[in-house]
mmCIF file of C-alpha atoms in Angstrom:
data_model
loop_
_atom_site.group_PDB
_atom_site.id
_atom_site.type_symbol
_atom_site.label_atom_id
_atom_site.label_comp_id
_atom_site.label_asym_id
_atom_site.label_seq_id
_atom_site.Cartn_x
_atom_site.Cartn_y
_atom_site.Cartn_z
ATOM 1 C CA MET A 1 30.970 -12.483 17.008
ATOM 2 C CA ARG A 2 31.000 -12.095 20.269
ATOM 3 C CA TYR A 3 28.049 -9.867 21.246
ATOM 4 C CA LEU A 4 25.686 -12.592 19.005
ATOM 5 C CA SER A 5 26.536 -15.533 21.046
ATOM 6 C CA LEU A 6 25.977 -13.347 24.418
ATOM 7 C CA LEU A 7 22.463 -12.336 22.264
ATOM 8 C CA LEU A 8 21.854 -15.433 21.853
ATOM 9 C CA LEU A 9 22.034 -16.547 25.292
ATOM 10 C CA ALA A 10 20.596 -13.976 26.252
ATOM 11 C CA LEU A 11 17.396 -15.248 24.389
ATOM 12 C CA ALA A 12 17.706 -18.222 25.518
ATOM 13 C CA LEU A 13 18.003 -16.979 29.176
ATOM 14 C CA GLY A 14 15.020 -14.942 29.145
ATOM 15 C CA SER A 15 13.236 -18.144 28.193
ATOM 16 C CA ALA A 16 14.021 -20.375 31.286
ATOM 17 C CA SER A 17 14.571 -17.492 33.367
ATOM 18 C CA ALA A 18 13.908 -18.644 36.888
ATOM 19 C CA ALA A 19 11.276 -16.087 39.079
ATOM 20 C CA PRO A 20 7.324 -15.350 37.771
ATOM 21 C CA ARG A 21 6.978 -12.124 36.792
ATOM 22 C CA ASP A 22 4.507 -9.333 36.337
ATOM 23 C CA ALA A 23 5.128 -7.074 33.065
ATOM 24 C CA ARG A 24 7.703 -4.773 34.609
ATOM 25 C CA THR A 25 10.242 -6.414 35.909
ATOM 26 C CA GLN A 26 10.124 -8.699 32.941
ATOM 27 C CA ALA A 27 10.361 -5.238 30.569
ATOM 28 C CA THR A 28 13.200 -5.181 32.747
ATOM 29 C CA TYR A 29 15.310 -8.107 32.990
ATOM 30 C CA ASP A 30 14.427 -8.175 28.657
ATOM 31 C CA TYR A 31 16.376 -4.747 28.430
ATOM 32 C CA LEU A 32 18.906 -6.376 30.926
ATOM 33 C CA LEU A 33 19.283 -8.791 28.991
ATOM 34 C CA GLY A 34 19.765 -6.656 25.663
ATOM 35 C CA ILE A 35 22.211 -4.963 26.870
ATOM 36 C CA TRP A 36 25.005 -7.454 27.990
ATOM 37 C CA GLY A 37 27.359 -7.632 26.579
ATOM 38 C CA LYS A 38 26.865 -4.299 25.417
ATOM 39 C CA ASN A 39 26.771 -1.616 28.077
ATOM 40 C CA ILE A 40 27.912 -1.224 31.684
ATOM 41 C CA ILE A 41 25.589 0.218 34.611
ATOM 42 C CA ALA A 42 26.657 2.073 36.150
ATOM 43 C CA GLY A 43 25.796 1.672 40.359
ATOM 44 C CA GLN A 44 25.968 2.037 43.605
ATOM 45 C CA SER A 45 25.430 1.521 47.401
ATOM 46 C CA ASP A 46 23.361 3.468 49.342
ATOM 47 C CA LEU A 47 24.470 4.774 52.792
ATOM 48 C CA THR A 48 22.097 1.464 54.964
ATOM 49 C CA TRP A 49 22.953 3.705 58.677
ATOM 50 C CA ARG A 50 22.748 7.561 58.055
ATOM 51 C CA ASP A 51 19.167 8.379 55.716
ATOM 52 C CA ASP A 52 20.507 12.158 55.486
ATOM 53 C CA VAL A 53 24.090 10.932 53.250
ATOM 54 C CA ASP A 54 22.345 10.977 49.637
ATOM 55 C CA MET A 55 25.229 8.607 47.974
ATOM 56 C CA ALA A 56 23.408 8.796 44.647
ATOM 57 C CA GLN A 57 24.238 12.773 44.589
ATOM 58 C CA ARG A 58 27.604 12.279 45.795
ATOM 59 C CA VAL A 59 28.194 10.401 42.045
ATOM 60 C CA HIS A 60 26.717 13.363 40.422
ATOM 61 C CA ASP A 61 28.660 16.482 42.445
ATOM 62 C CA ASP A 62 31.639 14.830 41.220
ATOM 63 C CA THR A 63 31.230 12.989 37.199
ATOM 64 C CA GLY A 64 27.396 15.578 36.797
ATOM 65 C CA LYS A 65 25.522 12.491 35.737
ATOM 66 C CA TYR A 66 23.989 9.609 38.967
ATOM 67 C CA PRO A 67 23.746 6.305 38.816
ATOM 68 C CA ALA A 68 21.855 4.142 37.041
ATOM 69 C CA LEU A 69 21.269 1.531 39.693
ATOM 70 C CA MET A 70 21.568 2.172 43.537
ATOM 71 C CA GLY A 71 22.031 -0.245 45.901
ATOM 72 C CA TYR A 72 19.764 -0.847 49.779
ATOM 73 C CA ASP A 73 20.068 -2.629 52.398
ATOM 74 C CA PHE A 74 16.734 -4.633 55.178
ATOM 75 C CA MET A 75 19.019 -4.402 57.636
ATOM 76 C CA ASN A 76 17.479 -2.688 59.809
ATOM 77 C CA TYR A 77 14.415 -4.268 59.127
ATOM 78 C CA TYR A 78 15.333 -6.852 62.117
ATOM 79 C CA ASP A 79 13.906 -4.371 64.984
ATOM 80 C CA ALA A 80 11.096 -1.178 65.263
ATOM 81 C CA THR A 81 14.989 -0.144 67.490
ATOM 82 C CA GLU A 82 16.543 1.211 64.430
ATOM 83 C CA ALA A 83 16.528 5.358 63.975
ATOM 84 C CA ASP A 84 18.942 5.214 60.518
ATOM 85 C CA GLY A 85 18.307 2.574 58.503
ATOM 86 C CA ARG A 86 14.749 1.995 58.001
ATOM 87 C CA HIS A 87 13.577 4.135 55.178
ATOM 88 C CA GLN A 88 15.484 2.071 53.145
ATOM 89 C CA THR A 89 11.727 0.808 51.384
ATOM 90 C CA GLU A 90 10.925 4.541 50.864
ATOM 91 C CA GLU A 91 13.898 5.709 49.192
ATOM 92 C CA ALA A 92 13.511 2.883 46.633
ATOM 93 C CA ILE A 93 10.155 3.955 45.627
ATOM 94 C CA ALA A 94 11.211 7.405 45.185
ATOM 95 C CA TRP A 95 14.599 6.465 43.405
ATOM 96 C CA SER A 96 12.197 4.436 40.869
ATOM 97 C CA ARG A 97 10.332 6.917 40.029
ATOM 98 C CA LYS A 98 13.394 9.041 39.285
ATOM 99 C CA GLY A 99 13.668 6.673 36.509
ATOM 100 C CA GLY A 100 16.590 4.153 38.228
ATOM 101 C CA LEU A 101 17.131 0.323 38.920
ATOM 102 C CA VAL A 102 16.174 -0.606 41.787
ATOM 103 C CA SER A 103 19.174 -3.429 43.201
ATOM 104 C CA PHE A 104 18.552 -5.116 47.939
ATOM 105 C CA HIS A 105 20.310 -7.437 49.743
ATOM 106 C CA TRP A 106 20.534 -8.064 53.530
ATOM 107 C CA HIS A 107 22.631 -8.005 55.937
ATOM 108 C CA TRP A 108 20.187 -10.606 57.587
ATOM 109 C CA ARG A 109 20.305 -10.036 61.599
ATOM 110 C CA MET A 110 19.245 -13.666 63.877
ATOM 111 C CA GLU A 111 18.735 -14.592 67.059
ATOM 112 C CA ASN A 112 20.557 -11.177 68.542
ATOM 113 C CA GLY A 113 20.580 -9.246 66.238
ATOM 114 C CA LYS A 114 23.783 -9.720 64.147
ATOM 115 C CA PHE A 115 24.868 -11.254 61.436
ATOM 116 C CA TYR A 116 28.954 -11.586 61.093
ATOM 117 C CA THR A 117 29.656 -15.113 62.364
ATOM 118 C CA ARG A 118 32.469 -13.741 65.157
ATOM 119 C CA GLU A 119 29.302 -11.883 66.691
ATOM 120 C CA THR A 120 26.194 -15.155 66.714
ATOM 121 C CA PRO A 121 26.344 -18.715 67.347
ATOM 122 C CA TYR A 122 23.035 -18.217 64.433
ATOM 123 C CA ALA A 123 22.865 -21.125 61.732
ATOM 124 C CA ILE A 124 20.873 -22.881 58.724
ATOM 125 C CA PRO A 125 18.747 -24.960 61.259
ATOM 126 C CA ALA A 126 20.085 -28.078 60.948
ATOM 127 C CA ASP A 127 17.060 -29.910 60.886
ATOM 128 C CA GLN A 128 15.572 -27.498 58.682
ATOM 129 C CA ASP A 129 13.233 -26.080 60.529
ATOM 130 C CA TRP A 130 12.212 -22.969 58.578
ATOM 131 C CA ARG A 131 10.611 -21.229 61.464
ATOM 132 C CA LYS A 132 12.515 -18.205 62.996
ATOM 133 C CA ILE A 133 13.770 -18.387 59.591
ATOM 134 C CA ASP A 134 10.746 -17.599 57.565
ATOM 135 C CA ASP A 135 9.400 -15.694 60.795
ATOM 136 C CA ALA A 136 12.305 -12.989 59.785
ATOM 137 C CA ILE A 137 11.035 -13.423 55.601
ATOM 138 C CA ASP A 138 7.666 -13.317 56.053
ATOM 139 C CA ARG A 139 9.182 -9.607 57.789
ATOM 140 C CA ILE A 140 10.723 -8.702 54.509
ATOM 141 C CA ALA A 141 8.145 -9.980 52.200
ATOM 142 C CA VAL A 142 6.169 -7.106 52.963
ATOM 143 C CA GLU A 143 9.051 -4.515 52.465
ATOM 144 C CA LEU A 144 9.335 -6.010 49.583
ATOM 145 C CA LYS A 145 5.133 -6.287 48.182
ATOM 146 C CA ARG A 146 4.993 -2.801 49.268
ATOM 147 C CA LEU A 147 7.843 -2.143 45.999
ATOM 148 C CA GLN A 148 5.387 -4.208 44.131
ATOM 149 C CA ASP A 149 2.510 -2.514 44.797
ATOM 150 C CA ALA A 150 4.558 0.348 43.912
ATOM 151 C CA ASN A 151 5.571 -1.248 41.003
ATOM 152 C CA VAL A 152 9.337 -1.196 42.017
ATOM 153 C CA PRO A 153 11.113 -4.577 40.397
ATOM 154 C CA VAL A 154 13.951 -5.728 42.764
ATOM 155 C CA LEU A 155 17.128 -6.788 41.847
ATOM 156 C CA TRP A 156 17.479 -9.098 44.624
ATOM 157 C CA ARG A 157 20.274 -9.845 45.733
ATOM 158 C CA PRO A 158 20.562 -12.311 49.434
ATOM 159 C CA LEU A 159 22.579 -14.876 51.317
ATOM 160 C CA HIS A 160 25.289 -12.662 49.763
ATOM 161 C CA GLU A 161 29.030 -13.990 50.025
ATOM 162 C CA GLY A 162 28.507 -16.306 51.459
ATOM 163 C CA SER A 163 31.218 -19.006 51.404
ATOM 164 C CA GLY A 164 33.569 -16.300 52.783
ATOM 165 C CA GLY A 165 31.896 -18.213 56.093
ATOM 166 C CA TRP A 166 31.461 -14.343 58.027
ATOM 167 C CA PHE A 167 27.486 -14.320 57.759
ATOM 168 C CA TRP A 168 25.797 -17.236 59.304
ATOM 169 C CA TRP A 169 24.242 -18.038 56.434
ATOM 170 C CA GLY A 170 27.362 -20.069 55.420
ATOM 171 C CA ARG A 171 28.975 -21.142 58.692
ATOM 172 C CA PRO A 172 29.115 -25.200 58.970
ATOM 173 C CA ARG A 173 25.769 -26.505 60.334
ATOM 174 C CA THR A 174 26.152 -28.773 63.488
ATOM 175 C CA ASP A 175 25.366 -31.607 61.982
ATOM 176 C CA GLY A 176 28.222 -32.366 59.666
ATOM 177 C CA VAL A 177 25.975 -31.284 56.391
ATOM 178 C CA GLU A 178 28.030 -29.272 53.864
ATOM 179 C CA PRO A 179 27.782 -25.583 54.566
ATOM 180 C CA ALA A 180 26.635 -24.916 50.618
ATOM 181 C CA THR A 181 24.330 -27.791 51.533
ATOM 182 C CA ALA A 182 21.823 -26.127 53.411
ATOM 183 C CA TYR A 183 23.545 -22.402 51.713
ATOM 184 C CA ILE A 184 20.681 -24.416 48.759
ATOM 185 C CA GLN A 185 18.644 -25.236 51.094
ATOM 186 C CA LEU A 186 18.065 -22.151 52.215
ATOM 187 C CA TRP A 187 18.091 -20.311 48.948
ATOM 188 C CA ARG A 188 15.182 -22.385 47.657
ATOM 189 C CA HIS A 189 13.766 -22.192 51.054
ATOM 190 C CA MET A 190 13.639 -19.153 50.821
ATOM 191 C CA TYR A 191 12.661 -18.438 46.817
ATOM 192 C CA THR A 192 9.428 -21.143 47.614
ATOM 193 C CA ARG A 193 8.300 -18.683 50.355
ATOM 194 C CA LEU A 194 8.734 -15.569 48.861
ATOM 195 C CA THR A 195 7.353 -16.266 45.135
ATOM 196 C CA GLN A 196 4.481 -18.936 46.178
ATOM 197 C CA THR A 197 3.389 -18.197 50.019
ATOM 198 C CA HIS A 198 3.877 -14.849 49.261
ATOM 199 C CA GLY A 199 3.295 -14.761 45.684
ATOM 200 C CA LEU A 200 6.102 -11.638 45.038
ATOM 201 C CA ARG A 201 6.147 -10.774 40.492
ATOM 202 C CA ASN A 202 8.995 -7.679 41.359
ATOM 203 C CA LEU A 203 11.418 -10.109 41.936
ATOM 204 C CA ILE A 204 14.593 -11.007 39.991
ATOM 205 C CA TRP A 205 17.908 -13.049 41.806
ATOM 206 C CA VAL A 206 20.781 -11.683 41.833
ATOM 207 C CA TRP A 207 23.533 -14.479 43.469
ATOM 208 C CA ASN A 208 26.730 -13.955 44.233
ATOM 209 C CA GLY A 209 27.953 -16.961 46.782
ATOM 210 C CA GLN A 210 30.896 -15.794 45.816
ATOM 211 C CA ASP A 211 32.115 -19.900 44.774
ATOM 212 C CA PRO A 212 30.340 -22.659 42.513
ATOM 213 C CA ALA A 213 29.563 -24.927 44.847
ATOM 214 C CA TRP A 214 27.330 -22.317 46.496
ATOM 215 C CA TYR A 215 25.615 -22.546 43.704
ATOM 216 C CA PRO A 216 21.627 -22.861 44.076
ATOM 217 C CA GLY A 217 20.731 -23.881 40.799
ATOM 218 C CA ASP A 218 19.761 -21.454 36.989
ATOM 219 C CA ASP A 219 15.564 -22.811 38.044
ATOM 220 C CA VAL A 220 16.108 -20.244 40.819
ATOM 221 C CA VAL A 221 18.550 -17.678 40.279
ATOM 222 C CA ASP A 222 19.025 -14.959 37.147
ATOM 223 C CA ILE A 223 22.074 -13.084 38.107
ATOM 224 C CA THR A 224 24.635 -14.152 39.009
ATOM 225 C CA GLY A 225 27.416 -11.992 40.899
ATOM 226 C CA TYR A 226 30.800 -11.542 42.526
ATOM 227 C CA ASP A 227 31.723 -9.127 45.656
ATOM 228 C CA ILE A 228 35.864 -8.286 44.151
ATOM 229 C CA TYR A 229 37.224 -5.906 46.276
ATOM 230 C CA ASP A 230 41.046 -6.627 45.041
ATOM 231 C CA LYS A 231 40.877 -6.320 41.631
ATOM 232 C CA THR A 232 41.086 -9.724 40.236
ATOM 233 C CA TYR A 233 37.813 -9.201 38.212
ATOM 234 C CA SER A 234 39.393 -12.057 35.646
ATOM 235 C CA ALA A 235 39.585 -14.818 37.693
ATOM 236 C CA ALA A 236 35.717 -14.368 39.005
ATOM 237 C CA TYR A 237 34.045 -13.591 35.580
ATOM 238 C CA ARG A 238 35.430 -16.758 34.735
ATOM 239 C CA LYS A 239 34.862 -18.690 37.977
ATOM 240 C CA ALA A 240 30.609 -16.646 36.961
ATOM 241 C CA GLN A 241 31.279 -17.858 33.287
ATOM 242 C CA GLN A 242 30.226 -21.667 34.551
ATOM 243 C CA HIS A 243 26.905 -20.566 34.764
ATOM 244 C CA ALA A 244 25.419 -19.600 32.187
ATOM 245 C CA LYS A 245 23.701 -15.973 33.770
ATOM 246 C CA PRO A 246 24.398 -12.698 33.243
ATOM 247 C CA ILE A 247 27.335 -11.045 35.882
ATOM 248 C CA ALA A 248 27.323 -8.684 37.431
ATOM 249 C CA LEU A 249 30.186 -7.820 40.100
ATOM 250 C CA THR A 250 27.303 -6.872 42.665
ATOM 251 C CA GLU A 251 29.771 -5.018 45.319
ATOM 252 C CA THR A 252 33.322 -3.747 44.252
ATOM 253 C CA GLY A 253 35.471 -0.783 45.827
ATOM 254 C CA TYR A 254 37.309 -0.481 42.538
ATOM 255 C CA ILE A 255 35.533 0.733 39.729
ATOM 256 C CA PRO A 256 37.025 -1.429 36.311
ATOM 257 C CA ASP A 257 38.155 0.036 33.615
ATOM 258 C CA PRO A 258 35.032 -0.282 31.109
ATOM 259 C CA ALA A 259 37.424 -0.680 28.003
ATOM 260 C CA GLN A 260 39.545 -2.922 29.541
ATOM 261 C CA SER A 261 36.540 -5.128 30.997
ATOM 262 C CA ALA A 262 35.306 -4.635 26.610
ATOM 263 C CA ALA A 263 38.668 -5.142 25.241
ATOM 264 C CA ALA A 264 39.290 -8.506 27.987
ATOM 265 C CA GLY A 265 35.179 -9.699 27.061
ATOM 266 C CA GLU A 266 34.835 -9.411 30.529
ATOM 267 C CA TRP A 267 30.889 -7.601 30.243
ATOM 268 C CA TRP A 268 29.951 -7.015 34.216
ATOM 269 C CA LEU A 269 26.791 -6.148 33.890
ATOM 270 C CA TRP A 270 26.815 -4.257 36.680
ATOM 271 C CA PHE A 271 29.363 -2.827 38.621
ATOM 272 C CA MET A 272 27.896 -1.291 42.321
ATOM 273 C CA VAL A 273 30.272 0.826 44.345
ATOM 274 C CA TRP A 274 30.141 0.424 48.077
ATOM 275 C CA ASN A 275 28.835 3.145 50.157
ATOM 276 C CA ASP A 276 30.951 5.581 51.769
ATOM 277 C CA ALA A 277 31.157 5.304 56.192
ATOM 278 C CA ALA A 278 33.872 8.218 57.328
ATOM 279 C CA GLY A 279 31.517 11.313 56.929
ATOM 280 C CA ALA A 280 31.461 14.200 55.037
ATOM 281 C CA ALA A 281 31.895 14.370 50.888
ATOM 282 C CA GLY A 282 35.635 14.712 49.634
ATOM 283 C CA VAL A 283 36.544 12.692 52.301
ATOM 284 C CA THR A 284 39.356 10.292 50.864
ATOM 285 C CA SER A 285 39.332 6.833 53.309
ATOM 286 C CA GLN A 286 39.979 3.059 53.343
ATOM 287 C CA ASP A 287 36.450 3.504 54.241
ATOM 288 C CA ASN A 288 35.080 5.725 51.924
ATOM 289 C CA PHE A 289 34.326 3.830 49.166
ATOM 290 C CA TRP A 290 33.006 6.055 47.009
ATOM 291 C CA THR A 291 33.763 10.249 47.830
ATOM 292 C CA GLY A 292 37.870 10.854 48.208
ATOM 293 C CA GLU A 293 40.346 9.354 45.912
ATOM 294 C CA TYR A 294 41.064 6.317 47.723
ATOM 295 C CA HIS A 295 39.909 3.706 45.633
ATOM 296 C CA ASN A 296 38.923 5.994 42.657
ATOM 297 C CA THR A 297 40.417 9.326 41.710
ATOM 298 C CA GLY A 298 38.477 11.477 40.795
ATOM 299 C CA ALA A 299 39.397 11.083 37.407
ATOM 300 C CA HIS A 300 38.834 7.839 36.719
ATOM 301 C CA LYS A 301 35.263 8.147 38.801
ATOM 302 C CA ARG A 302 34.955 10.601 35.473
ATOM 303 C CA LYS A 303 36.386 8.744 33.162
ATOM 304 C CA VAL A 304 33.903 5.877 33.535
ATOM 305 C CA TYR A 305 29.985 8.477 33.688
ATOM 306 C CA ASN A 306 31.138 9.358 31.128
ATOM 307 C CA ASP A 307 32.541 6.374 29.068
ATOM 308 C CA PRO A 308 29.551 5.504 26.076
ATOM 309 C CA ARG A 309 29.453 1.762 27.373
ATOM 310 C CA VAL A 310 28.449 2.575 30.886
ATOM 311 C CA ILE A 311 24.396 3.170 31.602
ATOM 312 C CA THR A 312 23.910 6.032 34.160
ATOM 313 C CA LEU A 313 20.883 7.572 34.923
ATOM 314 C CA ASP A 314 19.699 9.465 31.696
ATOM 315 C CA ARG A 315 20.403 6.881 29.208
ATOM 316 C CA LEU A 316 17.420 4.367 31.022
ATOM 317 C CA PRO A 317 14.027 3.556 28.926
ATOM 318 C CA LYS A 318 11.183 3.916 30.671
ATOM 319 C CA PHE A 319 10.489 0.945 31.491
#
């Protein structure tokens, strides 16, 4: 009965989805709706600032399988002084040509090249003067257009973790407007600029503001997600269900057990393990979210990647 309910919901969402899409992106979105409630997509975040580290290969070395979904970041597209992390578009195109799914988030640098509130004074403009905002959006639109021209659908996850307040897009404004209201205005402005001004049709919009009060609306969101690093999966899933959209585990350190998730009715559309930051493969460290055994044992990783409910690269269709 639960599968039937999810199927009916997926069909309804397919007819009331947010973004205009090209044929391949629509086929990808339809596939995601079709598997939600039956399968979980295995995802891995790339190590953005170290181009020489192949996170997909690390997954394969430990499990014998590749993730179906890779997560990339536009963090270092702030200016041309960054040596690493400016090949994310090319890496995403190459991954798509291998048959994989692509996600992008954006640690959005403004003013002094920082994104954490403790490091930059920047905030969402109180007067909604979007000129500086638009300059940055337009810079990223160039990369998204390159992906569109290469026929790459993008699970687009901007403005992540807004309600946490640790990024500038979640800090209070100086004019007394609630941070959630300002965040929603910014989301909707970005949506309009990318889909209408730039005419992008390869975006599937993924929201994970982490608080239902920050939800920008069904008409501008395709998938909801939560970033969870402390195993509080059930509480997050219940919050996400308020939005009647497919639900993804958009960042995590600990991979949920697929059998336990299924038994609890917590059908994460995908899980996205965060990347490694502590050096060589196999090093057990709090900063290594995939490699080593600080967050997940090798046995658990192999179990998850070989679970029949989990979609790995070899199980994706040719869209």
